[in-house]
């Protein structure tokens, strides 16, 4: 199945393959000889594993059956793990390409009569039973095949013309970037564009309708190179796919692609670089909003890291497809593209000047260097020469040092790139040592002093950051790629754009880790010596390991390593300059901490049961006696769904509160019904089940996680940092629907910038397909909403609820002993059970008053002594300034740091 998360490059490739396959299959059904097509012997693209997909193979195998049963019928796309085929083609002589297409010597198969309608694709099996697999079509044959179809009188579906127009438009847009030309018809790099325009002219003879806004003028095959009215077609990846009749169907066993030429390879690269540039614009807009406090650090960091992973698959596809054309040499490819941009033939490539030799007044040349990321390539070539046996030397400041106070918009081209060069040189040493800290096999690993949690194999924790993983590969292989240069460009763009404020990231990471450590260490004084009976002792081992990691990041200052041999001269400024890494590590800490908070809260019943008692106290009071709102509890109930937290319905009476608690606590339906009718007129009509069970088979209902985005990231960021991300298209569509509904209700403000609402990149169609920036926009908005739940401190809230329970127990204890005896709870681990006894006694007392004295339960005349006592203790806990808002304030402050 084709990916439903598609870059512009992938869209370009899909549309080209769709059109070429339709053209070839249609011609073959009409009698065109199959021998004119070249069979490709390379593996199918999706069968060629990347390094990452090999790592995931065993995990996928184990989960295959489970996923099949659980997600039957759901389209799932794994990001950055599959890649396209590798072409066996070698560089092609451009002079041969430029020849005027002509007829081949092949004999045409005669047909008994002229066809006026297309033969169904199913007929391919009868006409060409051996037609299966993958074929390539010579560029010079495209007009011939199109003319053959027209000569047979076949009708041309309108979808064919639309997809051909897309193919032409996207190539035109890419080919015109920075190219100063006067006669496009003479440029070899546009040869295939000219071919497609000629094919369009041939096919239009069967469909003479002409769109006056059509940018492709058939009267002159070259005059159409003027690009106008292309707003829709140039963003085909943002629009629904065009499905050609028969192509891609289950009955189609063959696909056709154009041969790989230098011209087409360069077009493909330029289209992909356009993908990268669009993604970079999106990311920098995101970090500008972070700088303004409109987006939180975790949302900005995780969205950026996701963008790097989203680009991995199309990048691998591109490299496997085009690198053979350039003899597998990255610099050769760069030189060819640079030559095209400078208006020369690809074969006339000269040495590319170093970026510090570029004239600042040559604005066009500066744009070319920026677009191709040439300064990064040139810098990496130099850095690769310094790597000795996978070891990076310490930067000695020979070129100077990066100045974070520099105003980026005030710099000339060379000044700006010099700052990039300094920042990269300083960061290179830091990256090497930082990777060593997380690598168990490195000489620089701190052993017990550093947490290596990652995967069971002890994967490098810092591989959570895709940029650092790419740099690790570069240090080992010295290989340069667009993916690497783009990741470094993003890293340094963020640092330069934030300037002196880049250390916001490390400050927030340290402060959050410090707060986590302090809260976890306070458990022993608040929880008491006895854990709940169902508390697994192994949970304490997990908490201890996490506490070790959090403690390390609470004092995350690698400059203290100066006494480690070989590391004393490093400046160690990367962590302060890399909010992306800090945001990803913070995301990991918060998700792991949330898991611990869930385990504690659900095992003790502390937060949820306190929420039920709080709601009952608010119901029982009125006027001045009404309990004030508890913002922290209201927030946690909102995060998890208030209705779900009360068993499906928010109670409005004490009876309903009692029933809701029984459901949440896991009592059986029979028990709920029996206790619900006790001391009422309905008691005489109640019939007990034949085999009554006290508890339901499903047991207590814990907090329900309502998040749709965070589960996508959970495995990568908390279990195995080397694993790939899997996107459930159905879940993404559901999230999009929920986000729109949330904003429509205005229940929460979800801004993505100053004065901006909605999505950074809108999806304006209903098809289950997303462009890169559309998906990033949805994930960003979802993270912005859902990260409230991981910023919320469940452990602190758990301890806070236990303290309130202790105060309630102090005032309620004499009454409860008198009613129930001293064994109403065994120890302090059962403090939340006070909710059960309070609601039980209160509900039955009100029913008794109604039954014996005729006082209506909901009249407010009678009051429960236990509820009055609990209300008083809640009121004390919420009386001082900001009381009851401690956790809410943390969430708000952290979102703006």
mmCIF file of N, CA and C in Angstrom, residues 40-140:
data_model
loop_
_atom_site.group_PDB
_atom_site.id
_atom_site.type_symbol
_atom_site.label_atom_id
_atom_site.label_comp_id
_atom_site.label_asym_id
_atom_site.label_seq_id
_atom_site.Cartn_x
_atom_site.Cartn_y
_atom_site.Cartn_z
ATOM 1 N N UNK A 40 13.087 -4.275 -15.124
ATOM 2 C CA UNK A 40 14.044 -3.907 -14.086
ATOM 3 C C UNK A 40 14.249 -5.092 -13.171
ATOM 4 N N UNK A 41 15.484 -5.393 -12.884
ATOM 5 C CA UNK A 41 15.812 -6.579 -12.092
ATOM 6 C C UNK A 41 16.024 -6.278 -10.617
ATOM 7 N N UNK A 42 16.025 -4.980 -10.252
ATOM 8 C CA UNK A 42 16.269 -4.653 -8.850
ATOM 9 C C UNK A 42 15.079 -5.057 -8.007
ATOM 10 N N UNK A 43 15.358 -5.180 -6.698
ATOM 11 C CA UNK A 43 14.312 -5.572 -5.766
ATOM 12 C C UNK A 43 13.206 -4.536 -5.737
ATOM 13 N N UNK A 44 12.037 -4.987 -5.380
ATOM 14 C CA UNK A 44 10.952 -4.047 -5.157
ATOM 15 C C UNK A 44 11.352 -3.095 -4.056
ATOM 16 N N UNK A 45 10.975 -1.818 -4.236
ATOM 17 C CA UNK A 45 11.436 -0.781 -3.309
ATOM 18 C C UNK A 45 11.133 -1.113 -1.868
ATOM 19 N N UNK A 46 9.927 -1.586 -1.615
ATOM 20 C CA UNK A 46 9.522 -1.763 -0.234
ATOM 21 C C UNK A 46 10.105 -3.024 0.381
ATOM 22 N N UNK A 47 10.803 -3.817 -0.409
ATOM 23 C CA UNK A 47 11.455 -5.004 0.124
ATOM 24 C C UNK A 47 12.902 -4.739 0.498
ATOM 25 N N UNK A 48 13.385 -3.523 0.192
ATOM 26 C CA UNK A 48 14.769 -3.191 0.498
ATOM 27 C C UNK A 48 14.814 -2.575 1.882
ATOM 28 N N UNK A 49 15.361 -3.270 2.881
ATOM 29 C CA UNK A 49 15.312 -2.757 4.253
ATOM 30 C C UNK A 49 16.370 -1.698 4.512
ATOM 31 N N UNK A 50 16.002 -0.711 5.306
ATOM 32 C CA UNK A 50 16.980 0.243 5.798
ATOM 33 C C UNK A 50 17.588 -0.312 7.083
ATOM 34 N N UNK A 51 18.604 0.381 7.580
ATOM 35 C CA UNK A 51 19.209 -0.048 8.842
ATOM 36 C C UNK A 51 18.175 -0.083 9.951
ATOM 37 N N UNK A 52 17.313 0.923 9.980
ATOM 38 C CA UNK A 52 16.307 0.993 11.034
ATOM 39 C C UNK A 52 15.289 -0.129 10.899
ATOM 40 N N UNK A 53 14.883 -0.445 9.654
ATOM 41 C CA UNK A 53 13.863 -1.479 9.499
ATOM 42 C C UNK A 53 14.404 -2.848 9.896
ATOM 43 N N UNK A 54 15.707 -3.067 9.721
ATOM 44 C CA UNK A 54 16.293 -4.325 10.182
ATOM 45 C C UNK A 54 16.219 -4.427 11.697
ATOM 46 N N UNK A 55 16.474 -3.282 12.373
ATOM 47 C CA UNK A 55 16.409 -3.302 13.833
ATOM 48 C C UNK A 55 14.998 -3.603 14.323
ATOM 49 N N UNK A 56 14.024 -3.177 13.523
ATOM 50 C CA UNK A 56 12.632 -3.350 13.958
ATOM 51 C C UNK A 56 12.039 -4.688 13.520
ATOM 52 N N UNK A 57 12.763 -5.474 12.730
ATOM 53 C CA UNK A 57 12.201 -6.690 12.151
ATOM 54 C C UNK A 57 11.703 -7.662 13.210
ATOM 55 N N UNK A 58 12.546 -7.929 14.205
ATOM 56 C CA UNK A 58 12.145 -8.878 15.240
ATOM 57 C C UNK A 58 10.965 -8.363 16.055
ATOM 58 N N UNK A 59 10.983 -7.049 16.336
ATOM 59 C CA UNK A 59 9.880 -6.483 17.104
ATOM 60 C C UNK A 59 8.572 -6.601 16.326
ATOM 61 N N UNK A 60 8.643 -6.357 15.025
ATOM 62 C CA UNK A 60 7.437 -6.444 14.196
ATOM 63 C C UNK A 60 6.927 -7.871 14.135
ATOM 64 N N UNK A 61 7.857 -8.815 14.044
ATOM 65 C CA UNK A 61 7.447 -10.221 13.950
ATOM 66 C C UNK A 61 6.696 -10.657 15.196
ATOM 67 N N UNK A 62 7.212 -10.222 16.365
ATOM 68 C CA UNK A 62 6.555 -10.596 17.613
ATOM 69 C C UNK A 62 5.173 -9.972 17.727
ATOM 70 N N UNK A 63 5.043 -8.756 17.204
ATOM 71 C CA UNK A 63 3.776 -8.041 17.371
ATOM 72 C C UNK A 63 2.815 -8.242 16.210
ATOM 73 N N UNK A 64 3.242 -8.975 15.175
ATOM 74 C CA UNK A 64 2.469 -9.056 13.940
ATOM 75 C C UNK A 64 1.053 -9.565 14.157
ATOM 76 N N UNK A 65 0.935 -10.684 14.865
ATOM 77 C CA UNK A 65 -0.383 -11.270 15.037
ATOM 78 C C UNK A 65 -1.269 -10.380 15.906
ATOM 79 N N UNK A 66 -0.660 -9.793 16.937
ATOM 80 C CA UNK A 66 -1.426 -8.923 17.822
ATOM 81 C C UNK A 66 -1.937 -7.697 17.081
ATOM 82 N N UNK A 67 -1.076 -7.088 16.277
ATOM 83 C CA UNK A 67 -1.467 -5.912 15.512
ATOM 84 C C UNK A 67 -2.548 -6.260 14.501
ATOM 85 N N UNK A 68 -2.420 -7.439 13.892
ATOM 86 C CA UNK A 68 -3.394 -7.852 12.898
ATOM 87 C C UNK A 68 -4.783 -7.965 13.491
ATOM 88 N N UNK A 69 -4.860 -8.520 14.684
ATOM 89 C CA UNK A 69 -6.161 -8.703 15.328
ATOM 90 C C UNK A 69 -6.700 -7.387 15.873
ATOM 91 N N UNK A 70 -5.780 -6.577 16.429
ATOM 92 C CA UNK A 70 -6.231 -5.360 17.098
ATOM 93 C C UNK A 70 -6.538 -4.231 16.138
ATOM 94 N N UNK A 71 -5.870 -4.250 14.995
ATOM 95 C CA UNK A 71 -6.007 -3.111 14.075
ATOM 96 C C UNK A 71 -6.427 -3.541 12.687
ATOM 97 N N UNK A 72 -7.207 -4.513 12.614
ATOM 98 C CA UNK A 72 -7.652 -5.008 11.316
ATOM 99 C C UNK A 72 -8.405 -3.910 10.590
ATOM 100 N N UNK A 73 -7.971 -3.678 9.377
ATOM 101 C CA UNK A 73 -8.625 -2.656 8.589
ATOM 102 C C UNK A 73 -8.084 -1.261 8.786
ATOM 103 N N UNK A 74 -7.010 -1.089 9.567
ATOM 104 C CA UNK A 74 -6.456 0.229 9.840
ATOM 105 C C UNK A 74 -5.174 0.402 9.053
ATOM 106 N N UNK A 75 -5.061 1.513 8.344
ATOM 107 C CA UNK A 75 -3.831 1.809 7.613
ATOM 108 C C UNK A 75 -2.810 2.335 8.582
ATOM 109 N N UNK A 76 -1.667 1.670 8.663
ATOM 110 C CA UNK A 76 -0.610 2.085 9.581
ATOM 111 C C UNK A 76 0.653 2.307 8.784
ATOM 112 N N UNK A 77 1.292 3.439 9.004
ATOM 113 C CA UNK A 77 2.478 3.799 8.243
ATOM 114 C C UNK A 77 3.638 3.981 9.195
ATOM 115 N N UNK A 78 4.723 3.285 8.978
ATOM 116 C CA UNK A 78 5.886 3.447 9.843
ATOM 117 C C UNK A 78 6.823 4.449 9.204
ATOM 118 N N UNK A 79 7.189 5.441 9.995
ATOM 119 C CA UNK A 79 7.945 6.561 9.482
ATOM 120 C C UNK A 79 9.429 6.244 9.441
ATOM 121 N N UNK A 80 10.034 6.551 8.276
ATOM 122 C CA UNK A 80 11.477 6.504 8.187
ATOM 123 C C UNK A 80 12.083 5.130 8.192
ATOM 124 N N UNK A 81 11.308 4.096 7.832
ATOM 125 C CA UNK A 81 11.873 2.755 7.931
ATOM 126 C C UNK A 81 11.918 2.036 6.594
ATOM 127 N N UNK A 82 11.112 2.455 5.628
ATOM 128 C CA UNK A 82 11.131 1.820 4.325
ATOM 129 C C UNK A 82 11.759 2.768 3.329
ATOM 130 N N UNK A 83 12.315 2.225 2.277
ATOM 131 C CA UNK A 83 12.886 3.078 1.259
ATOM 132 C C UNK A 83 12.627 2.473 -0.099
ATOM 133 N N UNK A 84 12.841 3.285 -1.112
ATOM 134 C CA UNK A 84 12.521 2.857 -2.467
ATOM 135 C C UNK A 84 13.667 2.057 -3.070
ATOM 136 N N UNK A 85 13.465 1.690 -4.319
ATOM 137 C CA UNK A 85 14.400 0.794 -4.974
ATOM 138 C C UNK A 85 15.688 1.481 -5.361
ATOM 139 N N UNK A 86 16.649 0.650 -5.613
ATOM 140 C CA UNK A 86 17.936 1.144 -6.086
ATOM 141 C C UNK A 86 18.031 0.899 -7.576
ATOM 142 N N UNK A 87 18.295 1.948 -8.320
ATOM 143 C CA UNK A 87 18.380 1.805 -9.769
ATOM 144 C C UNK A 87 19.752 1.299 -10.169
ATOM 145 N N UNK A 88 19.756 0.457 -11.184
ATOM 146 C CA UNK A 88 21.021 -0.061 -11.687
ATOM 147 C C UNK A 88 21.569 0.829 -12.798
ATOM 148 N N UNK A 89 20.809 1.869 -13.163
ATOM 149 C CA UNK A 89 21.225 2.719 -14.273
ATOM 150 C C UNK A 89 22.477 3.497 -13.916
ATOM 151 N N UNK A 90 23.303 3.758 -14.879
ATOM 152 C CA UNK A 90 24.490 4.576 -14.706
ATOM 153 C C UNK A 90 24.258 5.920 -15.390
ATOM 154 N N UNK A 91 25.209 6.825 -15.240
ATOM 155 C CA UNK A 91 25.075 8.153 -15.827
ATOM 156 C C UNK A 91 24.822 8.048 -17.323
ATOM 157 N N UNK A 92 23.962 8.912 -17.809
ATOM 158 C CA UNK A 92 23.548 8.865 -19.214
ATOM 159 C C UNK A 92 24.101 10.074 -19.942
ATOM 160 N N UNK A 93 24.519 9.878 -21.159
ATOM 161 C CA UNK A 93 25.068 10.953 -21.965
ATOM 162 C C UNK A 93 23.950 11.920 -22.333
ATOM 163 N N UNK A 94 24.092 13.171 -21.905
ATOM 164 C CA UNK A 94 23.039 14.148 -22.165
ATOM 165 C C UNK A 94 22.870 14.412 -23.655
ATOM 166 N N UNK A 95 23.929 14.293 -24.425
ATOM 167 C CA UNK A 95 23.819 14.532 -25.865
ATOM 168 C C UNK A 95 22.898 13.517 -26.516
ATOM 169 N N UNK A 96 22.956 12.270 -26.029
ATOM 170 C CA UNK A 96 22.064 11.249 -26.561
ATOM 171 C C UNK A 96 20.625 11.533 -26.151
ATOM 172 N N UNK A 97 20.462 12.088 -24.947
ATOM 173 C CA UNK A 97 19.110 12.373 -24.481
ATOM 174 C C UNK A 97 18.431 13.427 -25.329
ATOM 175 N N UNK A 98 19.214 14.361 -25.867
ATOM 176 C CA UNK A 98 18.608 15.522 -26.501
ATOM 177 C C UNK A 98 18.143 15.265 -27.924
ATOM 178 N N UNK A 99 18.347 14.055 -28.407
ATOM 179 C CA UNK A 99 17.884 13.767 -29.742
ATOM 180 C C UNK A 99 16.381 13.822 -29.847
ATOM 181 N N UNK A 100 15.880 14.197 -31.009
ATOM 182 C CA UNK A 100 14.433 14.269 -31.208
ATOM 183 C C UNK A 100 13.879 12.860 -31.220
ATOM 184 N N UNK A 101 12.851 12.597 -30.397
ATOM 185 C CA UNK A 101 12.280 11.256 -30.355
ATOM 186 C C UNK A 101 11.774 10.821 -31.720
ATOM 187 N N UNK A 102 12.037 9.579 -32.043
ATOM 188 C CA UNK A 102 11.578 9.072 -33.317
ATOM 189 C C UNK A 102 11.026 7.680 -33.183
ATOM 190 N N UNK A 103 10.557 7.139 -34.279
ATOM 191 C CA UNK A 103 9.979 5.794 -34.271
ATOM 192 C C UNK A 103 11.070 4.747 -34.095
ATOM 193 N N UNK A 104 10.724 3.683 -33.403
ATOM 194 C CA UNK A 104 11.648 2.558 -33.294
ATOM 195 C C UNK A 104 11.397 1.614 -34.460
ATOM 196 N N UNK A 105 12.245 0.589 -34.543
ATOM 197 C CA UNK A 105 12.113 -0.392 -35.617
ATOM 198 C C UNK A 105 11.163 -1.517 -35.257
ATOM 199 N N UNK A 106 10.567 -1.441 -34.041
ATOM 200 C CA UNK A 106 9.693 -2.529 -33.599
ATOM 201 C C UNK A 106 8.429 -2.592 -34.444
ATOM 202 N N UNK A 107 7.956 -3.803 -34.664
ATOM 203 C CA UNK A 107 6.709 -3.992 -35.393
ATOM 204 C C UNK A 107 5.530 -3.810 -34.457
ATOM 205 N N UNK A 108 4.506 -3.081 -34.917
ATOM 206 C CA UNK A 108 3.281 -2.937 -34.147
ATOM 207 C C UNK A 108 2.386 -4.125 -34.404
ATOM 208 N N UNK A 109 1.752 -4.609 -33.348
ATOM 209 C CA UNK A 109 0.810 -5.714 -33.505
ATOM 210 C C UNK A 109 -0.471 -5.171 -34.125
ATOM 211 N N UNK A 110 -0.897 -5.720 -35.277
ATOM 212 C CA UNK A 110 -2.116 -5.216 -35.923
ATOM 213 C C UNK A 110 -3.339 -5.599 -35.108
ATOM 214 N N UNK A 111 -4.299 -4.700 -35.083
ATOM 215 C CA UNK A 111 -5.554 -4.959 -34.411
ATOM 216 C C UNK A 111 -6.650 -5.146 -35.451
ATOM 217 N N UNK A 112 -7.624 -5.980 -35.159
ATOM 218 C CA UNK A 112 -8.669 -6.240 -36.140
ATOM 219 C C UNK A 112 -9.492 -5.005 -36.468
ATOM 220 N N UNK A 113 -9.691 -4.117 -35.535
ATOM 221 C CA UNK A 113 -10.428 -2.888 -35.823
ATOM 222 C C UNK A 113 -10.015 -1.826 -34.817
ATOM 223 N N UNK A 114 -10.336 -0.579 -35.136
ATOM 224 C CA UNK A 114 -9.937 0.536 -34.302
ATOM 225 C C UNK A 114 -10.699 0.502 -32.983
ATOM 226 N N UNK A 115 -9.970 0.665 -31.841
ATOM 227 C CA UNK A 115 -10.605 0.675 -30.533
ATOM 228 C C UNK A 115 -11.055 2.096 -30.204
ATOM 229 N N UNK A 116 -12.255 2.221 -29.748
ATOM 230 C CA UNK A 116 -12.741 3.529 -29.324
ATOM 231 C C UNK A 116 -12.805 3.635 -27.807
ATOM 232 N N UNK A 117 -12.720 2.500 -27.132
ATOM 233 C CA UNK A 117 -12.718 2.503 -25.681
ATOM 234 C C UNK A 117 -11.485 1.732 -25.192
ATOM 235 N N UNK A 118 -11.003 2.051 -24.009
ATOM 236 C CA UNK A 118 -9.847 1.362 -23.457
ATOM 237 C C UNK A 118 -10.219 -0.049 -23.055
ATOM 238 N N UNK A 119 -9.294 -0.974 -23.268
ATOM 239 C CA UNK A 119 -9.483 -2.344 -22.795
ATOM 240 C C UNK A 119 -9.225 -2.362 -21.293
ATOM 241 N N UNK A 120 -9.999 -3.096 -20.559
ATOM 242 C CA UNK A 120 -9.824 -3.179 -19.110
ATOM 243 C C UNK A 120 -8.452 -3.726 -18.785
ATOM 244 N N UNK A 121 -7.934 -3.289 -17.634
ATOM 245 C CA UNK A 121 -6.607 -3.754 -17.226
ATOM 246 C C UNK A 121 -6.603 -5.258 -17.051
ATOM 247 N N UNK A 122 -7.742 -5.835 -16.682
ATOM 248 C CA UNK A 122 -7.808 -7.287 -16.533
ATOM 249 C C UNK A 122 -7.393 -7.992 -17.817
ATOM 250 N N UNK A 123 -7.605 -7.309 -18.968
ATOM 251 C CA UNK A 123 -7.270 -7.933 -20.238
ATOM 252 C C UNK A 123 -5.779 -8.102 -20.431
ATOM 253 N N UNK A 124 -4.971 -7.448 -19.598
ATOM 254 C CA UNK A 124 -3.524 -7.596 -19.711
ATOM 255 C C UNK A 124 -3.102 -9.042 -19.533
ATOM 256 N N UNK A 125 -3.780 -9.764 -18.654
ATOM 257 C CA UNK A 125 -3.422 -11.159 -18.412
ATOM 258 C C UNK A 125 -3.588 -11.988 -19.676
ATOM 259 N N UNK A 126 -4.592 -11.636 -20.494
ATOM 260 C CA UNK A 126 -4.838 -12.392 -21.720
ATOM 261 C C UNK A 126 -3.917 -11.948 -22.839
ATOM 262 N N UNK A 127 -3.714 -10.609 -22.939
ATOM 263 C CA UNK A 127 -2.894 -10.091 -24.030
ATOM 264 C C UNK A 127 -1.406 -10.302 -23.777
ATOM 265 N N UNK A 128 -0.996 -10.062 -22.532
ATOM 266 C CA UNK A 128 0.427 -10.216 -22.174
ATOM 267 C C UNK A 128 0.527 -10.990 -20.882
ATOM 268 N N UNK A 129 0.386 -12.318 -20.945
ATOM 269 C CA UNK A 129 0.363 -13.111 -19.709
ATOM 270 C C UNK A 129 1.654 -13.032 -18.916
ATOM 271 N N UNK A 130 2.764 -12.684 -19.564
ATOM 272 C CA UNK A 130 4.035 -12.603 -18.855
ATOM 273 C C UNK A 130 4.301 -11.216 -18.264
ATOM 274 N N UNK A 131 3.331 -10.307 -18.426
ATOM 275 C CA UNK A 131 3.526 -8.942 -17.970
ATOM 276 C C UNK A 131 3.353 -8.867 -16.451
ATOM 277 N N UNK A 132 4.439 -8.918 -15.751
ATOM 278 C CA UNK A 132 4.420 -8.798 -14.300
ATOM 279 C C UNK A 132 5.775 -8.268 -13.873
ATOM 280 N N UNK A 133 5.793 -7.496 -12.797
ATOM 281 C CA UNK A 133 7.056 -6.953 -12.318
ATOM 282 C C UNK A 133 7.165 -5.473 -12.613
ATOM 283 N N UNK A 134 8.395 -5.007 -12.692
ATOM 284 C CA UNK A 134 8.654 -3.577 -12.832
ATOM 285 C C UNK A 134 9.455 -3.337 -14.102
ATOM 286 N N UNK A 135 9.032 -2.304 -14.844
ATOM 287 C CA UNK A 135 9.635 -1.986 -16.141
ATOM 288 C C UNK A 135 9.996 -0.505 -16.172
ATOM 289 N N UNK A 136 10.942 -0.181 -17.036
ATOM 290 C CA UNK A 136 11.279 1.229 -17.266
ATOM 291 C C UNK A 136 10.973 1.571 -18.716
ATOM 292 N N UNK A 137 10.616 2.849 -18.906
ATOM 293 C CA UNK A 137 10.262 3.333 -20.240
ATOM 294 C C UNK A 137 11.267 4.404 -20.635
ATOM 295 N N UNK A 138 11.906 4.216 -21.806
ATOM 296 C CA UNK A 138 12.867 5.208 -22.283
ATOM 297 C C UNK A 138 12.154 6.535 -22.491
ATOM 298 N N UNK A 139 12.820 7.616 -22.141
ATOM 299 C CA UNK A 139 12.195 8.927 -22.236
ATOM 300 C C UNK A 139 11.774 9.238 -23.669
ATOM 301 N N UNK A 140 12.594 8.820 -24.613
ATOM 302 C CA UNK A 140 12.296 9.134 -26.011
ATOM 303 C C UNK A 140 11.065 8.410 -26.533
#
